[in-house]
CSV table of C-alpha atoms in Angstrom, one decimal:
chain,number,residue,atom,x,y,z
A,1,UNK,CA,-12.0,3.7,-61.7
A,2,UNK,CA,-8.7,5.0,-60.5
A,3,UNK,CA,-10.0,6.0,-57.2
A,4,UNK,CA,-11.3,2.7,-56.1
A,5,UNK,CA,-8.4,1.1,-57.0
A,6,UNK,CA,-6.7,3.4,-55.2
A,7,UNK,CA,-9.3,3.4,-52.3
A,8,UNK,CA,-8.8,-0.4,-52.7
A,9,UNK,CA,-5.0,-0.1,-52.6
A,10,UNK,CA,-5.3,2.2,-49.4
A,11,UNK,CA,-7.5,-0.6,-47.9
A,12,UNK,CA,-5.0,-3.4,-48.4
A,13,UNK,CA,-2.1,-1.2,-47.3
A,14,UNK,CA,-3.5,-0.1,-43.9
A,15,UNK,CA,-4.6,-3.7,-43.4
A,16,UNK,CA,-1.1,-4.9,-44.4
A,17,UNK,CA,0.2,-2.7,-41.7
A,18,UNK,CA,-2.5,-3.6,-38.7
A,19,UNK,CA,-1.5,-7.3,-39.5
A,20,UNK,CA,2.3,-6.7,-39.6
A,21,UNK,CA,2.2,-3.8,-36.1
A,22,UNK,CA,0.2,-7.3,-34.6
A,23,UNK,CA,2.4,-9.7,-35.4
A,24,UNK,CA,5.5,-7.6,-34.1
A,25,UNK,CA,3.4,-7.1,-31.7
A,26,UNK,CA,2.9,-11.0,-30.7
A,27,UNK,CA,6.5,-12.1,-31.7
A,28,UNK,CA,8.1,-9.7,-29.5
A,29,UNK,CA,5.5,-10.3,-26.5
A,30,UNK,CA,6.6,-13.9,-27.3
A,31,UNK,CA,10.2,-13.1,-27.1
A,32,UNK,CA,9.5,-10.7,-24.2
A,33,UNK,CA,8.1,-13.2,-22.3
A,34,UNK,CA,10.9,-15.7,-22.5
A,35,UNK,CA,13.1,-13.0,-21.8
A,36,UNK,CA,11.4,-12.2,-18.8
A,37,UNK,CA,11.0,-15.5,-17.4
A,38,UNK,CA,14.3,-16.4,-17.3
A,39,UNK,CA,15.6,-13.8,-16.3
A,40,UNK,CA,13.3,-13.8,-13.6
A,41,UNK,CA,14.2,-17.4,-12.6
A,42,UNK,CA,17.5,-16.7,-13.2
A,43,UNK,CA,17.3,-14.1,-10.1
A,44,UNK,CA,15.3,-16.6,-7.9
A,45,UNK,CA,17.4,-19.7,-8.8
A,46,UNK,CA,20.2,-18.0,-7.3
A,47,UNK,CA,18.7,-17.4,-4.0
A,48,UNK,CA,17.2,-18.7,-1.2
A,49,UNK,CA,13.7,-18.0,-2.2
A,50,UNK,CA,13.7,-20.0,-5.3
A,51,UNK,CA,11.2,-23.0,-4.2
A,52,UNK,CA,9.3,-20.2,-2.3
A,53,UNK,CA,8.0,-18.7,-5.1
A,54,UNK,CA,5.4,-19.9,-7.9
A,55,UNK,CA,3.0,-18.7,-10.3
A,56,UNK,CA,0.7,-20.2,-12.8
A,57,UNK,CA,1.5,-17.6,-15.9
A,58,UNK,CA,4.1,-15.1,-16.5
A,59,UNK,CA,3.9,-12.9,-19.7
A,60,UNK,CA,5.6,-9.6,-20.7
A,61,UNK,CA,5.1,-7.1,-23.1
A,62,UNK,CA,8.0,-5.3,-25.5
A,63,UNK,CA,7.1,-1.9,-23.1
A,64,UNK,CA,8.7,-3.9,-20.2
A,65,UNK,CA,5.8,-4.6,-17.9
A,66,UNK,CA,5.9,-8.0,-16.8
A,67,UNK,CA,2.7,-10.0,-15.5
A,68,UNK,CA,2.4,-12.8,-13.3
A,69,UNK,CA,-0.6,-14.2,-12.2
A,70,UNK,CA,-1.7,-16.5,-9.7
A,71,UNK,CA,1.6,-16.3,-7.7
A,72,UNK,CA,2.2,-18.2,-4.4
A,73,UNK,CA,4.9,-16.5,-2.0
A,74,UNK,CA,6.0,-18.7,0.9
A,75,UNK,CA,5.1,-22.2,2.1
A,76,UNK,CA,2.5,-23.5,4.2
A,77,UNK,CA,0.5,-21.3,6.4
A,78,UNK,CA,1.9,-18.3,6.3
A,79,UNK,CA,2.0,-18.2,2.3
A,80,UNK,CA,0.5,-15.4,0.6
A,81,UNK,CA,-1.5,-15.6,-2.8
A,82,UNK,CA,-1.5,-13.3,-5.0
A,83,UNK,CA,-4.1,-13.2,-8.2
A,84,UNK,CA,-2.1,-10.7,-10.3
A,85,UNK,CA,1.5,-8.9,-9.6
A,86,UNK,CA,2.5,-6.2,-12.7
A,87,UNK,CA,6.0,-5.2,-12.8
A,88,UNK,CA,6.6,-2.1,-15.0
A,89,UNK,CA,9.5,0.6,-15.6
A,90,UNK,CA,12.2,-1.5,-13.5
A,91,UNK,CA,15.7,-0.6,-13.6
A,92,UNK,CA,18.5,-1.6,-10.8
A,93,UNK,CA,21.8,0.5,-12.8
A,94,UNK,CA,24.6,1.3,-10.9
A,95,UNK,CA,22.8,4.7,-9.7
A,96,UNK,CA,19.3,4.4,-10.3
A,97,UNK,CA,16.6,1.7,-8.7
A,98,UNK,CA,13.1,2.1,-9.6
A,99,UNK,CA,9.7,0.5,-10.7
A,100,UNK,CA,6.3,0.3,-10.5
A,101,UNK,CA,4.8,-2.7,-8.6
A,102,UNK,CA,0.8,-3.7,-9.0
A,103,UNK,CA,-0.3,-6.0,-6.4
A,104,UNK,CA,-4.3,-7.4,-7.3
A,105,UNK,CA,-5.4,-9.9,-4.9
A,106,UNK,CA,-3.6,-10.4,-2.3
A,107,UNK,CA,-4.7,-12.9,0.8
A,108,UNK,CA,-4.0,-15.3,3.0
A,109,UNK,CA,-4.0,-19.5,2.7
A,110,UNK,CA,-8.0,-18.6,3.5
A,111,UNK,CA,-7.9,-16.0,0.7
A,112,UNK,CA,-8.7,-13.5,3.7
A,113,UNK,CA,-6.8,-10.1,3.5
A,114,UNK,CA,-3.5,-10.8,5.2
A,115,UNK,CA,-4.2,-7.6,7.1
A,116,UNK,CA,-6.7,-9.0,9.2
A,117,UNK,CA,-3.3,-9.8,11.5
A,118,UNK,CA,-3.2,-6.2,12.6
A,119,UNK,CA,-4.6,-5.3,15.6
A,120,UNK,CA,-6.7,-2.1,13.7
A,121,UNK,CA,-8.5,-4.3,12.1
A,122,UNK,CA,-9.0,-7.4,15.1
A,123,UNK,CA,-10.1,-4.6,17.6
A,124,UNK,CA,-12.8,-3.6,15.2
A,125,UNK,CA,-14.4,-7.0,15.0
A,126,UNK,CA,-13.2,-7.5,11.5
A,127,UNK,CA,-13.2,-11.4,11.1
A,128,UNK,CA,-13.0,-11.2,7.3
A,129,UNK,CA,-11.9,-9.1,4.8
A,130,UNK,CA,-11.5,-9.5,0.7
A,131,UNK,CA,-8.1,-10.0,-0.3
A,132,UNK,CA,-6.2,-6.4,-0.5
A,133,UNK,CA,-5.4,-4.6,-4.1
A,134,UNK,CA,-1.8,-2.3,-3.6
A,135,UNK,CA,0.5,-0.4,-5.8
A,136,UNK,CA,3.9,0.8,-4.5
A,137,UNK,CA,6.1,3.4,-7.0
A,138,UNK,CA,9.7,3.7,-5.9
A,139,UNK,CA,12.5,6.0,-7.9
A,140,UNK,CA,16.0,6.0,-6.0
A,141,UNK,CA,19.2,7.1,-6.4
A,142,UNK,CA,21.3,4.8,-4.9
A,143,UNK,CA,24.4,7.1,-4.7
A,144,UNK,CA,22.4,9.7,-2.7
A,145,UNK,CA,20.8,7.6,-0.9
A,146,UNK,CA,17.8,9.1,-1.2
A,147,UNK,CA,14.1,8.1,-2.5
A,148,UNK,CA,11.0,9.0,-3.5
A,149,UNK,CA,7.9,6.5,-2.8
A,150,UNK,CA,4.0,6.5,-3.8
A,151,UNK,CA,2.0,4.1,-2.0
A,152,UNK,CA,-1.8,3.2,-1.9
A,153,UNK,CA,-3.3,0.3,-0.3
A,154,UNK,CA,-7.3,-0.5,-1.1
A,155,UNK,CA,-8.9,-2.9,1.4
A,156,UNK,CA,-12.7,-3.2,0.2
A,157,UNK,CA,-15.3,-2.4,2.8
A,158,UNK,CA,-12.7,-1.3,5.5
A,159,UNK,CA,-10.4,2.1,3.8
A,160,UNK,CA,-8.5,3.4,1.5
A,161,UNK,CA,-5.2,4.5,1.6
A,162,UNK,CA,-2.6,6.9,-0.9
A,163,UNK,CA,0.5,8.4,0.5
A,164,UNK,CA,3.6,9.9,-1.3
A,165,UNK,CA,6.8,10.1,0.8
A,166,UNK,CA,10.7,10.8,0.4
A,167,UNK,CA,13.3,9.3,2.4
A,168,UNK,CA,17.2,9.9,2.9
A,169,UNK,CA,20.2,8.8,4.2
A,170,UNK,CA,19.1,5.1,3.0
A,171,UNK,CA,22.6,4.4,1.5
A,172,UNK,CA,23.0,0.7,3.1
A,173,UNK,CA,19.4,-0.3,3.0
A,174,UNK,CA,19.2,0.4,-0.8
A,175,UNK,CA,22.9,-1.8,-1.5
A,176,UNK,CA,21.5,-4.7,0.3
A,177,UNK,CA,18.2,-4.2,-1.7
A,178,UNK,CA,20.0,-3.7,-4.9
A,179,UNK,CA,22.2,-6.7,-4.5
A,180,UNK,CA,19.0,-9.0,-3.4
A,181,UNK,CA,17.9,-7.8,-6.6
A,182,UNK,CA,21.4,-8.7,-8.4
A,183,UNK,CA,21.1,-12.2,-7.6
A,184,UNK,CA,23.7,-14.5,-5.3
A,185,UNK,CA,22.8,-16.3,-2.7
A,186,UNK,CA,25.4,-14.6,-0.5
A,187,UNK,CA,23.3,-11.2,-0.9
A,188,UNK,CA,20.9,-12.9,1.2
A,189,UNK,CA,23.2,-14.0,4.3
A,190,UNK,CA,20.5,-14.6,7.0
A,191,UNK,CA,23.2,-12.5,9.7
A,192,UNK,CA,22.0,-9.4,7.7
A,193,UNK,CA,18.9,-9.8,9.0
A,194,UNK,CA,20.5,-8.4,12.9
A,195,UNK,CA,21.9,-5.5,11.3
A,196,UNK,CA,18.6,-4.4,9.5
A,197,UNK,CA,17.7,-2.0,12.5
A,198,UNK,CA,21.3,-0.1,12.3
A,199,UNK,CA,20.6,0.4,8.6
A,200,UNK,CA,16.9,1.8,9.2
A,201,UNK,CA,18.3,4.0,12.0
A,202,UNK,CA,19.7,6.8,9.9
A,203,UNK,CA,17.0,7.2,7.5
A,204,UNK,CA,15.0,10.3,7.8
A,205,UNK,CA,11.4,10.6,6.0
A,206,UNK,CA,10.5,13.8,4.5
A,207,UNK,CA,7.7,15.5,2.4
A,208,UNK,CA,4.7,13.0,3.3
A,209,UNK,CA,1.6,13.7,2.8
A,210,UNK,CA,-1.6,10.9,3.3
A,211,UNK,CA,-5.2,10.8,2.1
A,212,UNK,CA,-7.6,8.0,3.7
A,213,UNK,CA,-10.7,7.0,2.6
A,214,UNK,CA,-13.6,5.8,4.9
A,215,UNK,CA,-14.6,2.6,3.3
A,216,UNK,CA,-16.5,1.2,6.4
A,217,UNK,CA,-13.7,1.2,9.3
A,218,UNK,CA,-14.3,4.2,11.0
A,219,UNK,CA,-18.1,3.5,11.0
A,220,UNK,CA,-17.6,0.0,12.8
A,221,UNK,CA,-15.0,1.8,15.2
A,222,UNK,CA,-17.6,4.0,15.8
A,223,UNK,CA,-20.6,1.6,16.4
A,224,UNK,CA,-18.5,-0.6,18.8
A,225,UNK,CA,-18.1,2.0,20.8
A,226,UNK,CA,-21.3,2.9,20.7
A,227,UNK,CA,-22.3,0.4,21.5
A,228,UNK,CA,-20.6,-1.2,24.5
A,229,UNK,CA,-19.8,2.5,26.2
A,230,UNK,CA,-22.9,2.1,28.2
A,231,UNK,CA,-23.0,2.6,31.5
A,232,UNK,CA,-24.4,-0.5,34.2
A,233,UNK,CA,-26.3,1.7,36.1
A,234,UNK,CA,-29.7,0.1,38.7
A,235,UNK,CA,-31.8,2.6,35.8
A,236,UNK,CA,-30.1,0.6,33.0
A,237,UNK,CA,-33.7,-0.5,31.7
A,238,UNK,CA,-35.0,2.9,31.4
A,239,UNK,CA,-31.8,4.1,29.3
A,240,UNK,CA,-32.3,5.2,26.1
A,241,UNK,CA,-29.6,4.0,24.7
A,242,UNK,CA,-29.5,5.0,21.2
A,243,UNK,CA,-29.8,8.4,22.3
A,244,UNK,CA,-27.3,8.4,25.5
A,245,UNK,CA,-25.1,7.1,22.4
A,246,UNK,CA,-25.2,9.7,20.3
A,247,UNK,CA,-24.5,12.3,23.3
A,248,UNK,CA,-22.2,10.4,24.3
A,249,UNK,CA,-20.3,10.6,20.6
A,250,UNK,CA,-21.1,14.0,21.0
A,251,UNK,CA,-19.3,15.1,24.5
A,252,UNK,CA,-16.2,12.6,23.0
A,253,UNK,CA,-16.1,14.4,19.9
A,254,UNK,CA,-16.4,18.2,21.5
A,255,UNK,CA,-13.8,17.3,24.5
A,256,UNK,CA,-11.5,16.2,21.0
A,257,UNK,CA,-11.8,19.5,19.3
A,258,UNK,CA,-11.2,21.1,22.5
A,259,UNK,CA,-8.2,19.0,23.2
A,260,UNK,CA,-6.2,20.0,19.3
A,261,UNK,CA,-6.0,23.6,20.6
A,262,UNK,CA,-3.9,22.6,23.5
A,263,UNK,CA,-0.3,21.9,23.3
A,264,UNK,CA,0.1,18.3,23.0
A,265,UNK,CA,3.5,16.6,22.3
A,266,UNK,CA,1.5,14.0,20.0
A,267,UNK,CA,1.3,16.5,17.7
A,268,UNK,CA,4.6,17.3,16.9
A,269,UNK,CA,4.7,15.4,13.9
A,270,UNK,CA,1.9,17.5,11.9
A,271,UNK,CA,2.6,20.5,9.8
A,272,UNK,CA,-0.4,22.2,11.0
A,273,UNK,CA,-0.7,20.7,14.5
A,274,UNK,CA,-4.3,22.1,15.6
A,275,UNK,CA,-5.7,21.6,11.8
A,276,UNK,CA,-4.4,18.2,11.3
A,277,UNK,CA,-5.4,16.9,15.4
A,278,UNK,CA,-9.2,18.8,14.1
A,279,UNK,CA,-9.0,17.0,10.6
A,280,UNK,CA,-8.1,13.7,12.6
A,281,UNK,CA,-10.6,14.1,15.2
A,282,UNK,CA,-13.5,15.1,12.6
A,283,UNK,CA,-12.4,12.3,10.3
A,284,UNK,CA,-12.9,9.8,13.5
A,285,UNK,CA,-16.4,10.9,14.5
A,286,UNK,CA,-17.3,10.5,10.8
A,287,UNK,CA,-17.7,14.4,10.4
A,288,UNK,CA,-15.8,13.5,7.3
A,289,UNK,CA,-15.2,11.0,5.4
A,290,UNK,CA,-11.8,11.4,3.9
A,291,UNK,CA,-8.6,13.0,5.6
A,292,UNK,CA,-5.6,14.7,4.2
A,293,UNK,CA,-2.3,14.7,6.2
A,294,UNK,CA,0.8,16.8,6.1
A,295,UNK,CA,4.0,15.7,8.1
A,296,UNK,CA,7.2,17.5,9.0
A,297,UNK,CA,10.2,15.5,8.5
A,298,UNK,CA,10.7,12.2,11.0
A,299,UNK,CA,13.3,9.6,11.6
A,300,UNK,CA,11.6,6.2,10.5
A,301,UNK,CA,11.9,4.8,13.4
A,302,UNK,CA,9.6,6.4,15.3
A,303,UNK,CA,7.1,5.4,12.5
A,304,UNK,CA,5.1,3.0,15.2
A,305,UNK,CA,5.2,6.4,17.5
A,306,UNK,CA,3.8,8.0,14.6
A,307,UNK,CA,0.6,5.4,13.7
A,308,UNK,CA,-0.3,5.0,17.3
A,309,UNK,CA,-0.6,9.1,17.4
A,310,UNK,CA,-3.1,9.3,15.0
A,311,UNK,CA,-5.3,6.6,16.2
């Protein structure tokens, strides 16, 4: 009799404690939440942006990860939606400015992927696109300068994207970012906006590496091409064209390989020129379908330089 009582007693405790952890649990998600949202349009009230911004439901856990869902940025056209945004680990201290940021969903005033505006994409034919999922981890030292950023990008059906970066000598981009962040609506004096460049001009970008995913790009790249490489010849009926295609693909992609062992000034960013122009190249012509990048260190302005290389 003694043990089922006390198996009873056991019972009622632990079920005691699942309903007490739960309802600590809910009040301080409650309290969290709160918390959160005016804090939050505290921030925004105090700045230009505050009637550009709007979302349907904000909650927050007692962890510190805030969620806000169906969030509009902007006005009009050029507004972005965005079906989820998680904030977690955020801190902005005198030293220290980091966070994790989870963007689900994110498209146009068509709910089209906004990156359908680059001209990657446009040149392939893309005329639609499902709205693009990214996540962006940022831990800086302010006083230093310095930073250390993780980002990946997933656009369904086109590719995939992860990269891990440091930067330095970011001193006066991360104050005006910090005091954004702070609130006042004189942190946000549109004449910054002209001085943006000088700030971006000292920062150097160090221990990159990327890894891209085929998800259907490089096959359409490839097709296009393809496609309309064909010569108009008076034999053009006869042609085989699927199979002057593939040769075709073939010469492109051995005159490639054949180019990475010469010295190219293109290359200069790579840590391994030859292996990275061969990974590039073999990752193009869909001899692979994922690619792995190295680079030395860069200034970030020569980014651009840097994107148009590669492709």
């Amino acid at each position: 009799m003694t043990t089922i009582l006390s198996k009873k007693r056991l019972s009622l405790i632990g079920a005691g404690l699942l309903i007490l952890i739960a309802a600590i649990w809910f009040l301080g998600n409650i309290y969290a939440t709160r918390t959160a949202e005016e804090k939050i349009s505290e921030t925004l009230g105090s700045t230009p942006l505050a009637n550009d911004i709007h979302w349907e439901k904000l909650s927050a856990n007692i962890f510190g990860t805030v969620t806000m869902e169906n969030l509009v940025i902007g006005k009009g056209k050029s507004a972005l939606n965005v079906q989820k945004l998680q904030l977690s680990g955020f801190e902005n201290s005198a030293s220290i400015l980091q966070g994790k940021l989870v963007l689900t969903g994110v498209a146009d005033t068509n709910g089209q992927s906004p990156l359908l505006e680059n001209e990657l994409l446009q040149n392939a034919g893309y005329i639609t696109a499902d709205p693009v999922n990214i996540r962006l981890d940022l831990k800086a030292q302010k006083n230093k300068g310095s930073a250390q950023i993780n980002l990946a990008l997933d656009q369904h059906e086109v590719i995939e994207l992860n990269s891990s970066l440091s930067i330095q000598r970011a001193q006066q981009l991360m104050a005006l970012l910090s005091s954004g962040l702070e609130g006042g609506k004189e942190a946000f004096n549109p004449m910054m906006i002209f001085s943006i460049g000088a700030m971006l001009d000292p920062i150097t970008v160090n221990n990159t590496e990327i890894h891209i995913k085929e998800q259907g790009y490089i096959q359409r790249v490839n097709a296009l091409v393809n496609r309309y490489d064909i010569p108009l010849v008076p034999s053009e009926k006869t042609l085989d064209t699927e199979k002057f295609a593939k040769t075709q693909q073939k010469d492109r992609y051995e005159q490639a390989m054949q180019q990475c062992a010469q010295p190219n000034s293109k290359n200069r960013f790579f840590d391994n020129p030859v292996d990275s122009c061969k990974a590039i190249a073999k990752f193009m012509f869909q001899e692979n379908g994922s690619l792995k990048l190295k680079l030395k260190s860069f200034p970030l302005k020569e980014l651009d330089e840097l994107v148009l290389d590669m492709w």
